[in-house]
CSV table of C-alpha atoms in Angstrom, one decimal:
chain,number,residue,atom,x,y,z
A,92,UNK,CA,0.0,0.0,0.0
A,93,UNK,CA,1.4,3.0,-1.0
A,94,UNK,CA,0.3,6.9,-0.1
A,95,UNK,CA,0.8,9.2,-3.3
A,96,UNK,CA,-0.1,13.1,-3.0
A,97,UNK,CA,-0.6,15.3,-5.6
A,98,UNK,CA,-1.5,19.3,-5.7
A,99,UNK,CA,-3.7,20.6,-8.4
A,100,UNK,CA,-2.1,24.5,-9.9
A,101,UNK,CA,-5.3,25.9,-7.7
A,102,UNK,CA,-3.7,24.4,-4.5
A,103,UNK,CA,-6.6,21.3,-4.7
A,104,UNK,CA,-4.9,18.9,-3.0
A,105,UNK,CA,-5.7,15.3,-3.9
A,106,UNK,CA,-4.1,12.4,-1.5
A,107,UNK,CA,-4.7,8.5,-2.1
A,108,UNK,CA,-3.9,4.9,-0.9
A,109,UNK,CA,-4.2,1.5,-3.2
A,110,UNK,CA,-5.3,-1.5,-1.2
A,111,UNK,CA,-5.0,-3.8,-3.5
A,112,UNK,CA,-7.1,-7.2,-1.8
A,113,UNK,CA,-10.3,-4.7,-1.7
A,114,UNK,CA,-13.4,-4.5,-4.8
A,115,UNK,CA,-14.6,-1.2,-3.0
A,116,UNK,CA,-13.1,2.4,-2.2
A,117,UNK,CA,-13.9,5.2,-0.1
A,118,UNK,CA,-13.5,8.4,-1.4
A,119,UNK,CA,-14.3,12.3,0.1
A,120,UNK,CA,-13.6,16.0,-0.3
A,121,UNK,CA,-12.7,17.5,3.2
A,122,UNK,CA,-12.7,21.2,3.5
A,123,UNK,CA,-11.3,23.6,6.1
A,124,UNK,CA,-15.2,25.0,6.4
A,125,UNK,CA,-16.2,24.2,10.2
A,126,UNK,CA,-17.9,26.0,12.9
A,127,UNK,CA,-14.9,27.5,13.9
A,128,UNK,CA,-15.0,29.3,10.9
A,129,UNK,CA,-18.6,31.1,11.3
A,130,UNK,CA,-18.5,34.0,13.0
A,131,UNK,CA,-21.5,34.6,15.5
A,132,UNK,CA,-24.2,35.3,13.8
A,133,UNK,CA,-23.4,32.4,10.9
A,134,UNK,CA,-23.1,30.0,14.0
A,135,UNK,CA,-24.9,26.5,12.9
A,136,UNK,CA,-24.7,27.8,9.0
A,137,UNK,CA,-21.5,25.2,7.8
A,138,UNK,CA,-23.4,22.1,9.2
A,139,UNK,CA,-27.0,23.7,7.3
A,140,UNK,CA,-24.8,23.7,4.4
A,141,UNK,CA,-24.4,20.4,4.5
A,142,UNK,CA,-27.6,19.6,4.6
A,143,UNK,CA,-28.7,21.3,1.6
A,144,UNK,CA,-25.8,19.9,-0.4
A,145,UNK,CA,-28.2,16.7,-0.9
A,146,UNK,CA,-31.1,18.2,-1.5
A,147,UNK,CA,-30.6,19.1,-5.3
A,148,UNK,CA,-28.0,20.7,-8.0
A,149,UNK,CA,-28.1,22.1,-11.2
A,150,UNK,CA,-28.2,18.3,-12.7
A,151,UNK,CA,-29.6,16.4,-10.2
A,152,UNK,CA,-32.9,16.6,-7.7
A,153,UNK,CA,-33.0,15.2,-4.1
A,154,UNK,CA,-34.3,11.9,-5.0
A,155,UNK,CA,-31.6,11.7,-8.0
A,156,UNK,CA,-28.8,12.1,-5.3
A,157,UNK,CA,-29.8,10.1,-2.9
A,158,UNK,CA,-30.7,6.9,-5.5
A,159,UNK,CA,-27.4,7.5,-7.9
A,160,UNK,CA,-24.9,6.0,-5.7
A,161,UNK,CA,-27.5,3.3,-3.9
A,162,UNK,CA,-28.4,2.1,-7.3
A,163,UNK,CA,-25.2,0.7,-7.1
A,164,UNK,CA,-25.0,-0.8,-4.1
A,165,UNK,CA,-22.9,2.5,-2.7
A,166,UNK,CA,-23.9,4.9,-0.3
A,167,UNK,CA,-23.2,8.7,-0.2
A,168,UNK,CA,-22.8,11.1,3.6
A,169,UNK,CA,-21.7,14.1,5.0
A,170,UNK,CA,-20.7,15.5,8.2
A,171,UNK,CA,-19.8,18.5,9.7
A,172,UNK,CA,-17.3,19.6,12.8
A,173,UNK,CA,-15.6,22.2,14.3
A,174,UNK,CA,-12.8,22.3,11.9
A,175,UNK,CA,-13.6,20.8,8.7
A,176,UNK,CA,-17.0,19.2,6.8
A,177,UNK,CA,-16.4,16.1,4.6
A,178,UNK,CA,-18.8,14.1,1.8
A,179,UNK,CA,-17.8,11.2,1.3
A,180,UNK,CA,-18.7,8.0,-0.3
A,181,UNK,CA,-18.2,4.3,-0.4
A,182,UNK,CA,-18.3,2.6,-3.5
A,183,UNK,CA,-17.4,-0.6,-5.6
A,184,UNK,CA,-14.1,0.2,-7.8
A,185,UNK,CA,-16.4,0.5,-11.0
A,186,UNK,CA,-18.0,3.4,-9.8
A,187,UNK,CA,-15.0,5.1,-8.1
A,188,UNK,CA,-15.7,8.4,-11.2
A,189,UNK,CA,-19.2,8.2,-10.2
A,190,UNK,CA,-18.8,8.6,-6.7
A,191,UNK,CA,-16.4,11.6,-7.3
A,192,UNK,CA,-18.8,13.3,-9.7
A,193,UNK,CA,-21.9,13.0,-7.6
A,194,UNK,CA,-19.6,14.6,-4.6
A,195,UNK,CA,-18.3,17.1,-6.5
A,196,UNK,CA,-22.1,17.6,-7.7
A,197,UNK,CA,-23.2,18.4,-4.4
A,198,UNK,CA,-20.2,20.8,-3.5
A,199,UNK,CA,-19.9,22.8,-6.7
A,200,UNK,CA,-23.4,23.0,-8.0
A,201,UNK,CA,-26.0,23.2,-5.2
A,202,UNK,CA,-29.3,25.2,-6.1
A,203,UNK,CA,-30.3,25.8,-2.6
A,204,UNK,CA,-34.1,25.8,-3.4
A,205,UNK,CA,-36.4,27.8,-0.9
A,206,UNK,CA,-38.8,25.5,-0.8
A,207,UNK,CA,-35.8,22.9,0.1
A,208,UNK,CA,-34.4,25.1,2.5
A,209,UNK,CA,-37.3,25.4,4.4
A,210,UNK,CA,-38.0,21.6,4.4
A,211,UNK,CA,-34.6,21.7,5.7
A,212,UNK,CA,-34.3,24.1,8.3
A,213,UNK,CA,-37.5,22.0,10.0
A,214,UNK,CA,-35.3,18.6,9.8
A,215,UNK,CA,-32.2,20.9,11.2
A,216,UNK,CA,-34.7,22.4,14.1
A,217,UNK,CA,-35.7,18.5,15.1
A,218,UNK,CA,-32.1,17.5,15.4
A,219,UNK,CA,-31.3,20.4,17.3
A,220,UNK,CA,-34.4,19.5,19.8
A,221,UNK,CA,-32.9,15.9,19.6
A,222,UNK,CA,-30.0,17.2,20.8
A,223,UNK,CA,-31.1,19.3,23.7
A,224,UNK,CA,-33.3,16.2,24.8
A,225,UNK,CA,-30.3,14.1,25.4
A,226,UNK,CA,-28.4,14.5,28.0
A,227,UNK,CA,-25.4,12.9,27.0
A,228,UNK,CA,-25.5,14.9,23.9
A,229,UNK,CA,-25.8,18.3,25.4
A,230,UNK,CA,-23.6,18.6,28.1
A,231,UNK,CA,-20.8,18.3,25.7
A,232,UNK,CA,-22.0,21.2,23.6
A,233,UNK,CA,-22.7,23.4,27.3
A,234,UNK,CA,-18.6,21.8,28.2
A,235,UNK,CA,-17.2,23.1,24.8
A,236,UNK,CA,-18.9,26.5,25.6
A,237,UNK,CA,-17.4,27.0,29.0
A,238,UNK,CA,-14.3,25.7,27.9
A,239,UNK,CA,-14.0,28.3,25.5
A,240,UNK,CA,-16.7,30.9,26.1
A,241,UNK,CA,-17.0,33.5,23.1
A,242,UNK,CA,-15.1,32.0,20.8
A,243,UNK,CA,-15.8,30.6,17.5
A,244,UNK,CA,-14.0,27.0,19.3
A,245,UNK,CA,-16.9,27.2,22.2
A,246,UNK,CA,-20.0,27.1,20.0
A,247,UNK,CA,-22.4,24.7,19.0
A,248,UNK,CA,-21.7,22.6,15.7
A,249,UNK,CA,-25.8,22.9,15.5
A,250,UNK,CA,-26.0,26.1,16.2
A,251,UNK,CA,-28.8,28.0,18.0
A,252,UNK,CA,-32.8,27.4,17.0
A,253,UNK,CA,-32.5,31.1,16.4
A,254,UNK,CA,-29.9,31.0,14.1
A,255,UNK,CA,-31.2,28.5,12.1
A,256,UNK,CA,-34.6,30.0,11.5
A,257,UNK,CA,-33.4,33.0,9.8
A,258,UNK,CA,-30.9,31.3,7.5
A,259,UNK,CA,-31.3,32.2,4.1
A,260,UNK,CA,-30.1,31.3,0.4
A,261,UNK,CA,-28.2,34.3,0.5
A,262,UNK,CA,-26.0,33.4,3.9
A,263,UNK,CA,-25.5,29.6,2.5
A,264,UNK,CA,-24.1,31.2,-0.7
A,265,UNK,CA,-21.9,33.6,1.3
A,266,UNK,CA,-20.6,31.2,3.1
A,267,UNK,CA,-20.0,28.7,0.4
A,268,UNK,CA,-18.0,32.0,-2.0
A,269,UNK,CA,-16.3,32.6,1.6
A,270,UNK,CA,-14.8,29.2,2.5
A,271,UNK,CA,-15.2,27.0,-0.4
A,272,UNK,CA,-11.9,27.5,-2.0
A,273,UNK,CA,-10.0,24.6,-3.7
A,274,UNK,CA,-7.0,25.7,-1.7
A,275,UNK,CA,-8.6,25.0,1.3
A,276,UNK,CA,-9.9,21.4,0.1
A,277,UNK,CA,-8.4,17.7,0.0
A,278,UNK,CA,-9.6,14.7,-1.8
A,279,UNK,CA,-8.8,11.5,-0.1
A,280,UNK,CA,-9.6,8.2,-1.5
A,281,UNK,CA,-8.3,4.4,0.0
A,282,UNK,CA,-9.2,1.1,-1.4
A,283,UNK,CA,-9.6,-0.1,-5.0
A,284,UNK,CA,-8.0,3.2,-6.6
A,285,UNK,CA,-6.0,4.7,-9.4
A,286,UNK,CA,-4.3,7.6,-8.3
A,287,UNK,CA,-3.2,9.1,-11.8
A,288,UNK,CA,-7.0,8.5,-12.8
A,289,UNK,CA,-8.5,10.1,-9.7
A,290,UNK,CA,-6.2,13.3,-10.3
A,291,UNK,CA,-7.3,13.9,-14.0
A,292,UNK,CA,-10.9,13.1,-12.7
A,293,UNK,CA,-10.3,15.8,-9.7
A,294,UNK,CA,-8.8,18.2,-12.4
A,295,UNK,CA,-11.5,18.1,-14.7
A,296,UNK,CA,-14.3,18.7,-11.8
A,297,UNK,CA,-12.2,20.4,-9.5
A,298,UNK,CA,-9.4,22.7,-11.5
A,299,UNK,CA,-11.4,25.8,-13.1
A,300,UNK,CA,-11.7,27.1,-9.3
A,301,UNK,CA,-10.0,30.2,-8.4
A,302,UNK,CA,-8.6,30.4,-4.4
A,303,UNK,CA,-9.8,32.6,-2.4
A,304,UNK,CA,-7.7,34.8,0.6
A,305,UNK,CA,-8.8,32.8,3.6
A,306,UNK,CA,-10.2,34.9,6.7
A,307,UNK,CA,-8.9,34.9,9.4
A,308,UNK,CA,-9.4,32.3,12.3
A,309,UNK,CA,-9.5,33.3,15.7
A,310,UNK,CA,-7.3,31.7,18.2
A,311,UNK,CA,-8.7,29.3,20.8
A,312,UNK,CA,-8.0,30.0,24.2
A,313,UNK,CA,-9.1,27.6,27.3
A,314,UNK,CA,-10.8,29.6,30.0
A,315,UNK,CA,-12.7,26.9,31.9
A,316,UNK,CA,-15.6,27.4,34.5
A,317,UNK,CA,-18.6,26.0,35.6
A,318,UNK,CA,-21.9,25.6,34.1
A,319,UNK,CA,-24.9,23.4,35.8
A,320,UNK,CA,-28.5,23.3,34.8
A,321,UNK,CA,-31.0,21.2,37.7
A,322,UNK,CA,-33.4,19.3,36.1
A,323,UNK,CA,-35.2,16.2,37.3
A,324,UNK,CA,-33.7,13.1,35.3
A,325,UNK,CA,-32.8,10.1,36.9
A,326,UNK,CA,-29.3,10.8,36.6
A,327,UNK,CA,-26.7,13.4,37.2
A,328,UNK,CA,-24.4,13.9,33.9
A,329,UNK,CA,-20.7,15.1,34.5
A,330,UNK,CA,-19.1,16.0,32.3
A,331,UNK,CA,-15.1,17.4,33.2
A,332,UNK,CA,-12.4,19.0,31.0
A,333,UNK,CA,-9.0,20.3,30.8
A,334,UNK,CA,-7.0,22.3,27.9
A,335,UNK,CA,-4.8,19.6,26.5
A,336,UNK,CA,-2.1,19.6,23.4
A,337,UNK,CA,-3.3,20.2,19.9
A,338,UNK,CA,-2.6,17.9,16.7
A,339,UNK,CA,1.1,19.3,16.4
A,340,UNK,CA,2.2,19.6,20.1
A,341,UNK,CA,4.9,17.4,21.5
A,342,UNK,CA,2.6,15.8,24.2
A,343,UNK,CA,-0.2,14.6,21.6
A,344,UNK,CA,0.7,11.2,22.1
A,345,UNK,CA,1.0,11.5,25.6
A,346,UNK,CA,-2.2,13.0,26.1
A,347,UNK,CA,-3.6,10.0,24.5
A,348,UNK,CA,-2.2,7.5,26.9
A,349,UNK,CA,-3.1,9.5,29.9
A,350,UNK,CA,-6.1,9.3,28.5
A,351,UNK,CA,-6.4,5.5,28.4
A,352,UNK,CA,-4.9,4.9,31.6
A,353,UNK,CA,-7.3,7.1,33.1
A,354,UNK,CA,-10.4,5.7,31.5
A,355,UNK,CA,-9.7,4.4,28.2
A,356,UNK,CA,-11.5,0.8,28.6
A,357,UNK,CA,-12.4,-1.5,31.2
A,358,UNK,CA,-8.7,-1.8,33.3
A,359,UNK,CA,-8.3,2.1,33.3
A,360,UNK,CA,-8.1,3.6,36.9
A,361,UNK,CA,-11.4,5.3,36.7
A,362,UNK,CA,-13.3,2.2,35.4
A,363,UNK,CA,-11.6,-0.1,38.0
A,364,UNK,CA,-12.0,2.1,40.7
A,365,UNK,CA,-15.2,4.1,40.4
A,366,UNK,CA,-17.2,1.5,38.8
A,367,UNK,CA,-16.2,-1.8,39.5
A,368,UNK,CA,-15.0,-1.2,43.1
A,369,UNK,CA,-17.8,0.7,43.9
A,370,UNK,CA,-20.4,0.7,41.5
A,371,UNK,CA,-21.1,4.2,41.3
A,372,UNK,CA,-22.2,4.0,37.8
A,373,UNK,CA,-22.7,2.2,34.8
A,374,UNK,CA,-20.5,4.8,32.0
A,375,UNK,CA,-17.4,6.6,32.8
A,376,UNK,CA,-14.7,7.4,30.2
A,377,UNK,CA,-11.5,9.8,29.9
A,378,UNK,CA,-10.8,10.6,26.2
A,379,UNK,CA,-8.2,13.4,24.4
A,380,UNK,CA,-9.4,15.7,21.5
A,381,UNK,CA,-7.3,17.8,20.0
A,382,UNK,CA,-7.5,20.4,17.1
A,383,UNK,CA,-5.1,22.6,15.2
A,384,UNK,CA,-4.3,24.8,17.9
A,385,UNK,CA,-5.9,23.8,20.9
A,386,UNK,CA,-7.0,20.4,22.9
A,387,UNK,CA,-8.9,19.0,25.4
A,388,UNK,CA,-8.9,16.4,28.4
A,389,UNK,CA,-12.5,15.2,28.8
A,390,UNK,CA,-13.6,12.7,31.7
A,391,UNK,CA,-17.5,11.6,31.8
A,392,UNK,CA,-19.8,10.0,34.2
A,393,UNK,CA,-23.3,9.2,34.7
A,394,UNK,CA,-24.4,8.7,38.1
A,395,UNK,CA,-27.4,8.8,40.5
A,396,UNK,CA,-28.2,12.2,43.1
A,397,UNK,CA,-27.1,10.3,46.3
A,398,UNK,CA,-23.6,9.3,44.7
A,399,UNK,CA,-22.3,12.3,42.5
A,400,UNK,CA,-20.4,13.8,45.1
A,401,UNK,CA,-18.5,10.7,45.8
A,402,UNK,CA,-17.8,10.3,42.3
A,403,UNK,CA,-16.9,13.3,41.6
A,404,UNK,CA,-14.5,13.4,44.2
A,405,UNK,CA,-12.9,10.3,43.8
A,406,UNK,CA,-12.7,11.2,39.7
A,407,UNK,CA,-10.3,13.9,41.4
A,408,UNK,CA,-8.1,11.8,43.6
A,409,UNK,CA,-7.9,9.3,40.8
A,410,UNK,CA,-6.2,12.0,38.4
A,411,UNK,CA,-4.0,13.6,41.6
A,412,UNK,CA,-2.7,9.1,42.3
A,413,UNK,CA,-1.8,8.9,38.4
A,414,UNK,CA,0.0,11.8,38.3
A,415,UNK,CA,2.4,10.4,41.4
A,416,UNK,CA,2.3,6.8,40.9
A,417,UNK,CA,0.7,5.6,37.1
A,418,UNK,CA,3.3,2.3,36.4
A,419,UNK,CA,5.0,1.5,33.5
A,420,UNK,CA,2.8,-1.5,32.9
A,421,UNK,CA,-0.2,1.0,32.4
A,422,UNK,CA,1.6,2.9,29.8
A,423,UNK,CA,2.8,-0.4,28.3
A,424,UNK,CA,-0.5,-1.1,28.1
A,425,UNK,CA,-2.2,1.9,27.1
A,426,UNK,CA,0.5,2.3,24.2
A,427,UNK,CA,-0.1,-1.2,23.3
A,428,UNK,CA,-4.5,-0.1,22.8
A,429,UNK,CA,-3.4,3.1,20.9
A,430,UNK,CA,-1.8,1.2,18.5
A,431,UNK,CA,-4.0,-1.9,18.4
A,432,UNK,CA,-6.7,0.9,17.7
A,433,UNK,CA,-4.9,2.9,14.8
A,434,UNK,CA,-4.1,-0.4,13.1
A,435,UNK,CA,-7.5,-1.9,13.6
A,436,UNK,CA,-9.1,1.0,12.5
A,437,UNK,CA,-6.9,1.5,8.9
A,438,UNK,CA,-8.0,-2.3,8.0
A,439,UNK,CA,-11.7,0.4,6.9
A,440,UNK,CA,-11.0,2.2,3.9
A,441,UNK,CA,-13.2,4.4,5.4
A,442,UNK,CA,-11.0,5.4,7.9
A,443,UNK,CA,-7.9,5.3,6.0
A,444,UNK,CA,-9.0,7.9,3.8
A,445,UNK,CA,-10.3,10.1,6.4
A,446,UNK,CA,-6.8,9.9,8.3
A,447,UNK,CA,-5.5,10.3,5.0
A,448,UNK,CA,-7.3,14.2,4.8
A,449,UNK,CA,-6.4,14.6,8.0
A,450,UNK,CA,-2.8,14.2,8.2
A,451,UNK,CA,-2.1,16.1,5.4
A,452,UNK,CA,-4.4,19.0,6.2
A,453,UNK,CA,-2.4,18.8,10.0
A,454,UNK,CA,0.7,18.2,8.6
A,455,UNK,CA,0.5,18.6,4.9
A,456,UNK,CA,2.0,15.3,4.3
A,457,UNK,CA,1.2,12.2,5.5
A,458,UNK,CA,3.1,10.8,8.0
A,459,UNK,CA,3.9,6.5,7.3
A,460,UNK,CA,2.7,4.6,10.1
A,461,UNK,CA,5.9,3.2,11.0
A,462,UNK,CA,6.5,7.2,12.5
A,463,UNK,CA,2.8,7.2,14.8
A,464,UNK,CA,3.8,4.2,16.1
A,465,UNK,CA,7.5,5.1,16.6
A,466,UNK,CA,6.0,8.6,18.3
A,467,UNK,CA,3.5,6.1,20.6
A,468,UNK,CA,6.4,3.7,21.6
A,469,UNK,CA,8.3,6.8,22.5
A,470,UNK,CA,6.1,8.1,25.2
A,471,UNK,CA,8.1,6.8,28.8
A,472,UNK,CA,5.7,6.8,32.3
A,473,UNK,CA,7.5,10.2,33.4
A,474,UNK,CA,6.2,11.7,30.1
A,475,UNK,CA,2.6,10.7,31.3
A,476,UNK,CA,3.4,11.7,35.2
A,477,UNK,CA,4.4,15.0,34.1
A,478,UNK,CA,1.5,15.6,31.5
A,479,UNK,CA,-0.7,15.0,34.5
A,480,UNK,CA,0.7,16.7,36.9
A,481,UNK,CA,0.2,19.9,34.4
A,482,UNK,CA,-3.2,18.9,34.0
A,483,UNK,CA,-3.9,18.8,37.2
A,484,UNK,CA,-2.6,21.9,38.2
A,485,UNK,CA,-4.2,23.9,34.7
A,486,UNK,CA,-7.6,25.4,34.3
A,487,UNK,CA,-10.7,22.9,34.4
A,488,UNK,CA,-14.6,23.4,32.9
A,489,UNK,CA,-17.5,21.5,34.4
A,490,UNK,CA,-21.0,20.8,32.9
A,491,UNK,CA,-23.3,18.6,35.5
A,492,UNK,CA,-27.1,17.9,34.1
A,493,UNK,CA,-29.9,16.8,36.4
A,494,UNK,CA,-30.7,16.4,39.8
A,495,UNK,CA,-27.4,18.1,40.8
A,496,UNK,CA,-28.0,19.4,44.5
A,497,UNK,CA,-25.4,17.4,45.8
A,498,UNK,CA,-22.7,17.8,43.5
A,499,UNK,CA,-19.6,19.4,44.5
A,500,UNK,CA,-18.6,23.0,42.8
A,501,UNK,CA,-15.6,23.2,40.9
A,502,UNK,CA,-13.7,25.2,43.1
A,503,UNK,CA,-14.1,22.5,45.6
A,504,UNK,CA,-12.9,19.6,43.8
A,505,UNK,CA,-10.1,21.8,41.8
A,506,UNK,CA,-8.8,22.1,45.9
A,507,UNK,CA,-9.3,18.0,46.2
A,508,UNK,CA,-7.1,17.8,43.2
A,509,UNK,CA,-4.5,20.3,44.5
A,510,UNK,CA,-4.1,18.0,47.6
């Protein structure tokens, strides 16, 4: 298997990987257009706009979108973050140039019907209810605020009812002539591909477009704080962060680990401890996100009323005993899940070609796998001990949901952690 890159004379970038025992492919366009790029009033208008990418073009209605692809046994999706919003497609190798033309389709030539968009804007307005109705849903979105209140890197992929309900063709266009530059765009296909054929295909649909001066982004910056909203469910949700590396910090990797060893799977300390010891509840997890510039340490935990102080507390002593005495046969182990899960995961064409994208928009190359790993192996237990220890002593946000008279304020349990 073998990664070749090539840049189009717009800046397109195109990036694949043959795997030669596979009949199918995944293929996508990822562009740097995420809700970090709205500003405040366009907040929720990158994730509409992907929405309305399937519902018609120039040479193709709704239906004839959705059936193209399926009528050969293929499917076609879309989804939005805070960086970047990707359509992508998995097909048999036979219809590889009708997969990119149906993708390309969607980005280049949507009509953005008002009828459409109002059909639309309902669907968006039942997700976003969705959303709010589920607790494990929402206090992620009210954690990402606090962690990063006012900023672009704090708000809501969704975005607010309010928002949606006034979008107009006129925004999605602007938004689209704003951030849909072919600079600013990778194609990334794995599986049963030609590379040399996929770049004339992406030159033909793809290389008439002009770039465009990007705007600028605004910096994260990790303020932290509290946020808790009582409401009578039968749990408490909790819902903990800390500002960790981004993508191109030295302490990535070991971010990663921590992560595991705190609560990465059913040995970590906080699974162990919390739930198996004491049966406090029935989910928690510790997981690292990161981003371009910024990251984030984020434990979880469902629990009942009568136990979400002793949870929470003990979620605090489990991070200050890691910090002082985490064993190298954690990290051994812990390395040996991160890279069980990076290989696992690239046997998906899928998921090859959406690292693929990624590491080439984080790096702009793509790194071989033979360097992750190296980077993983190279992570030693004082790299985690001290990673903690900074955590532990850096800013912290908390979101609790429910019947939250009992829990413990921040301030407290940032004091329990301090020792």
């Amino acid at each position: 298997m073998t990664v070749q890159t090539h840049t189009l004379p717009n800046g397109f970038r195109i990036v694949t990987e043959r795997m030669p025992a596979l009949e199918s492919a995944s293929i996508g366009v990822w562009i740097e257009a995420g809700t970090r790029h709205e500003r405040a009033e366009q907040n929720g208008i990158a994730h509409f706009l992907e929405h309305m990418a399937f519902k018609g073009t120039a040479r193709r209605s709704a239906l004839e979108i959705a059936e193209v692809l399926e009528d050969v046994g293929g499917y076609l999706n879309a989804y939005t973050s805070r960086e970047t919003t990707a359509y992508y497609a998995r097909v048999l190798a036979a219809d590889v140039g009708l997969a990119l033309d149906v993708i390309a389709d969607i980005i280049l030539n949507p009509l953005f019907d008002p009828a459409e968009i109002e059909i639309e804007r309902g669907v968006i307005l039942q997700e976003i209810g969705q959303a709010l109705d589920t607790p494990d849903d929402v206090i992620f979105d009210w954690l990402q605020d606090i962690s990063y209140p006012d900023q672009p890197m704090g708000r809501t992929i969704l975005g607010p009812a309010e928002r949606v309900r006034a979008f107009g063709r006129d925004d999605l266009q602007a938004f689209v002539a704003e951030h849909y530059s072919p600079d600013r765009m990778i194609l990334s296909a794995a599986g049963a591909i030609d590379h040399d054929t996929l770049v004339a295909e992406a030159a033909r649909l793809f290389g008439h477009l002009s770039p465009r001066k990007a705007p600028p982004v605004v910096a994260s910056c990790f303020a932290g704080g509290e946020h808790r909203v009582s409401k009578v469910l039968e749990q408490v949700h909790f819902a903990l962060s800390f500002e960790g590396p981004a993508y191109r910090d030295d302490d990535f990797h070991v971010a990663q680990i921590a992560s595991i060893v705190l609560g990465g799977g059913m040995s970590s300390r906080l699974f162990q401890e919390i739930r198996e010891k004491r049966g406090l509840c029935y989910t928690i997890y510790a997981q690292a996100g990161a981003s371009l510039d910024t990251g984030q340490m984020t434990i979880y935990a469902g629990t009942s009323d009568e136990d979400i102080a002793d949870l929470a507390r003990l979620t605090m002593d489990e991070i200050r005993r890691a910090a002082a005495d985490i064993r190298p046969d954690e990290v051994a182990r812990a390395r040996a899940q991160m890279k069980a899960g990076l290989l696992m995961g690239l046997e998906s064409p899928s998921n090859r070609a959406e690292r693929l994208a990624r590491m080439l928009a984080i790096w702009d190359r793509v790194p071989p796998l033979a360097e992750a790993i190296a980077r993983i192996d190279a992570v030693t237990t004082n790299d985690v001990r001290a990673f903690l220890v900074r955590m532990a002593q850096s800013k912290a946000a908390m979101a609790l949901y429910g019947p939250i008279d009992q829990a413990p304020g921040l301030g407290v349990l940032r004091e329990r952690l301090a020792g």
